[in-house]
Amino acid sequence: VPLRLQIFTHVRGAGRAARADITRALGVSAGSVTPAVAELIAMGLLREVEEPARDPGRDGARGRPPVALEVVPGTRPVVGVKLGADRHTAVLTDLSGAMLAEAALPASAGRRPAARLLDETAALIDRLLAAAGRPACDLAGLGLGLAGLVDHHAGRVAWSPLLTEREVDLRAFAEARFGLPVQIDNDANLLTLAELWFGAGRATSDFVVVTIEQGVGMGLVLGGRLMRGTRGMGMELGHTKVALDGALCRCGRRGCLEAYVADYALAREAATALALDRPLPPAQALEALFAAARAGDGAAREIFDRARRYLALGLSNVVQIFDPALIILSGERMRYDYLCAEAVIAEMAALGLPQGRPPARVEVHAWGDLAWARGAAALALAAVTEALLG
Ligand SMILES: [Zn+2]
């Protein structure tokens, strides 16, 4: 990794850093840091700021205040977009990751051709730029995230619940449409990138993010790097098998974890448990089922208990294989109320090896769509930074 990229990444992560801090943190000589910093300043990426004196009463009168470096605010803005089933969310951030504006639009229902999905994306970006008062020509990049089987490296969507087509070269389509460098990834990886850049990643270099939205997704960070696998598809925890000849999954196979814990799976059982005349949309079915469980309905309770045990089984397998320091359960707050995170954590610990390891730390981060969009922005930022300095 070139030194100037290492320096930029360090300053961006720290918020502010003096030259001496950079030299120490990167373990390089001051003589090599000085010209690289000068180059970054000349490129308009870093600037010098005066650090407020820590003890003004004693030091304030003497000499120059200490100088630190920071990323120039507002520079090289990128757009991060999370395309969702119900709505699309976007953020505009500068190269430091600071958020400049946000916007959202309702999504059209069901699946649509890729061209229509990009029409919706264009409308959202227009709204975002209007909110920020910035022209489209300012933009340095675009990150797009959506659910499904997304090959980040190839820029291709093999399958997504949002798209009618399969095997779509979404990155190339979007680059032609917007005239910008575009990166795409699945939504679980976005949330993991958001944690890596702006959240848990600042304190931990090995962690797992598990998302429960329409399906079950997972992001894995080892040694401070997001692992996507050889084919760039990411970790498909939702389609790991937890039963042979088990429940039918959306993917067409049987016994996937998703087929026991995702909302469509619970809604499927709700129709029978609640003796509904006709099936409700998944969100409504889930609410009705949760209300019945709280009111003491045995069948409804059993459905949630079972989902919780399967989720714990899936998480326990992740812990046995990767031994992460931290597991972050992420997604809408509601889902964890349904599944009762405390009970999942207790069940997971009970399934782990009885000796040797303390159980992994588990945190529930119930963030909104904005976190996913910020992850999409981080995806674009990483590419823009690499292109500028790599
Ligand atoms: Zn499956």
mmCIF file of N, CA, C and O in Angstrom, residues 7 10-11 17-25 28-30 33-35 37-38 41 47-49 64 67-69:
data_model
loop_
_atom_site.group_PDB
_atom_site.id
_atom_site.type_symbol
_atom_site.label_atom_id
_atom_site.label_comp_id
_atom_site.label_asym_id
_atom_site.label_seq_id
_atom_site.Cartn_x
_atom_site.Cartn_y
_atom_site.Cartn_z
ATOM 1 N N ILE A 7 -1.215 7.151 4.901
ATOM 2 C CA ILE A 7 -1.313 8.389 5.690
ATOM 3 C C ILE A 7 -2.723 8.941 5.628
ATOM 4 O O ILE A 7 -3.328 9.279 6.650
ATOM 5 N N HIS A 10 -5.062 6.865 7.697
ATOM 6 C CA HIS A 10 -4.863 7.077 9.131
ATOM 7 C C HIS A 10 -5.519 8.382 9.585
ATOM 8 O O HIS A 10 -6.229 8.413 10.597
ATOM 9 N N VAL A 11 -5.302 9.455 8.828
ATOM 10 C CA VAL A 11 -5.857 10.764 9.213
ATOM 11 C C VAL A 11 -7.386 10.708 9.161
ATOM 12 O O VAL A 11 -8.073 11.195 10.066
ATOM 13 N N ALA A 17 -4.851 14.248 13.006
ATOM 14 C CA ALA A 17 -3.593 13.652 13.460
ATOM 15 C C ALA A 17 -2.426 14.583 13.141
ATOM 16 O O ALA A 17 -2.378 15.181 12.061
ATOM 17 N N ALA A 18 -1.508 14.710 14.100
ATOM 18 C CA ALA A 18 -0.284 15.481 13.865
ATOM 19 C C ALA A 18 0.703 14.603 13.106
ATOM 20 O O ALA A 18 0.598 13.371 13.120
ATOM 21 N N ARG A 19 1.687 15.238 12.456
ATOM 22 C CA ARG A 19 2.687 14.466 11.696
ATOM 23 C C ARG A 19 3.402 13.444 12.584
ATOM 24 O O ARG A 19 3.674 12.318 12.163
ATOM 25 N N ALA A 20 3.680 13.853 13.817
ATOM 26 C CA ALA A 20 4.388 12.939 14.731
ATOM 27 C C ALA A 20 3.543 11.714 15.058
ATOM 28 O O ALA A 20 4.053 10.594 15.165
ATOM 29 N N ASP A 21 2.197 11.932 15.186
ATOM 30 C CA ASP A 21 1.289 10.799 15.462
ATOM 31 C C ASP A 21 1.302 9.822 14.292
ATOM 32 O O ASP A 21 1.284 8.597 14.477
ATOM 33 N N ILE A 22 1.300 10.380 13.075
ATOM 34 C CA ILE A 22 1.289 9.538 11.863
ATOM 35 C C ILE A 22 2.564 8.710 11.800
ATOM 36 O O ILE A 22 2.534 7.495 11.561
ATOM 37 N N THR A 23 3.701 9.373 12.033
ATOM 38 C CA THR A 23 4.999 8.704 12.001
ATOM 39 C C THR A 23 5.011 7.521 12.964
ATOM 40 O O THR A 23 5.430 6.411 12.620
ATOM 41 N N ARG A 24 4.480 7.766 14.165
ATOM 42 C CA ARG A 24 4.461 6.734 15.203
ATOM 43 C C ARG A 24 3.498 5.606 14.822
ATOM 44 O O ARG A 24 3.844 4.430 14.884
ATOM 45 N N ALA A 25 2.287 5.988 14.389
ATOM 46 C CA ALA A 25 1.256 4.979 14.116
ATOM 47 C C ALA A 25 1.659 4.076 12.947
ATOM 48 O O ALA A 25 1.384 2.879 12.962
ATOM 49 N N VAL A 28 6.940 4.595 10.370
ATOM 50 C CA VAL A 28 7.817 5.029 9.275
ATOM 51 C C VAL A 28 8.603 6.262 9.726
ATOM 52 O O VAL A 28 8.329 6.825 10.783
ATOM 53 N N SER A 29 9.564 6.690 8.897
ATOM 54 C CA SER A 29 10.408 7.807 9.307
ATOM 55 C C SER A 29 9.719 9.137 9.027
ATOM 56 O O SER A 29 8.912 9.250 8.097
ATOM 57 N N ALA A 30 10.054 10.133 9.853
ATOM 58 C CA ALA A 30 9.489 11.472 9.660
ATOM 59 C C ALA A 30 9.880 12.016 8.290
ATOM 60 O O ALA A 30 9.107 12.730 7.646
ATOM 61 N N VAL A 33 7.391 10.861 5.784
ATOM 62 C CA VAL A 33 6.020 11.371 5.985
ATOM 63 C C VAL A 33 5.894 12.790 5.438
ATOM 64 O O VAL A 33 4.899 13.133 4.788
ATOM 65 N N THR A 34 6.909 13.627 5.664
ATOM 66 C CA THR A 34 6.813 15.042 5.287
ATOM 67 C C THR A 34 6.504 15.255 3.797
ATOM 68 O O THR A 34 5.536 15.949 3.483
ATOM 69 N N PRO A 35 7.256 14.638 2.860
ATOM 70 C CA PRO A 35 6.910 14.875 1.449
ATOM 71 C C PRO A 35 5.561 14.275 1.045
ATOM 72 O O PRO A 35 4.855 14.858 0.224
ATOM 73 N N VAL A 37 2.920 13.987 2.937
ATOM 74 C CA VAL A 37 1.880 14.893 3.445
ATOM 75 C C VAL A 37 1.789 16.129 2.553
ATOM 76 O O VAL A 37 0.691 16.587 2.202
ATOM 77 N N ALA A 38 2.934 16.644 2.149
ATOM 78 C CA ALA A 38 2.946 17.826 1.268
ATOM 79 C C ALA A 38 2.192 17.523 -0.029
ATOM 80 O O ALA A 38 1.430 18.354 -0.531
ATOM 81 N N ILE A 41 -1.534 17.508 0.646
ATOM 82 C CA ILE A 41 -2.035 18.890 0.791
ATOM 83 C C ILE A 41 -2.151 19.540 -0.584
ATOM 84 O O ILE A 41 -3.164 20.174 -0.897
ATOM 85 N N ARG A 47 -5.549 19.144 4.921
ATOM 86 C CA ARG A 47 -5.183 20.522 5.244
ATOM 87 C C ARG A 47 -4.669 20.570 6.685
ATOM 88 O O ARG A 47 -4.950 19.668 7.490
ATOM 89 N N GLU A 48 -3.921 21.637 6.963
ATOM 90 C CA GLU A 48 -3.405 21.811 8.318
ATOM 91 C C GLU A 48 -4.406 22.601 9.147
ATOM 92 O O GLU A 48 -5.005 23.557 8.660
ATOM 93 N N VAL A 49 -4.586 22.158 10.386
ATOM 94 C CA VAL A 49 -5.437 22.907 11.313
ATOM 95 C C VAL A 49 -4.679 23.058 12.627
ATOM 96 O O VAL A 49 -3.865 22.210 12.986
ATOM 97 N N ARG A 64 4.104 28.728 18.495
ATOM 98 C CA ARG A 64 2.975 28.354 17.646
ATOM 99 C C ARG A 64 2.162 27.256 18.305
ATOM 100 O O ARG A 64 2.729 26.339 18.886
ATOM 101 N N VAL A 67 0.199 21.865 15.225
ATOM 102 C CA VAL A 67 -0.545 21.746 13.974
ATOM 103 C C VAL A 67 -0.914 20.283 13.731
ATOM 104 O O VAL A 67 -0.079 19.393 13.900
ATOM 105 N N ALA A 68 -2.180 20.061 13.376
ATOM 106 C CA ALA A 68 -2.624 18.711 13.017
ATOM 107 C C ALA A 68 -3.115 18.726 11.575
ATOM 108 O O ALA A 68 -3.261 19.784 10.974
ATOM 109 N N LEU A 69 -3.340 17.521 11.054
ATOM 110 C CA LEU A 69 -3.866 17.395 9.694
ATOM 111 C C LEU A 69 -5.275 16.834 9.747
ATOM 112 O O LEU A 69 -5.588 16.014 10.610
#
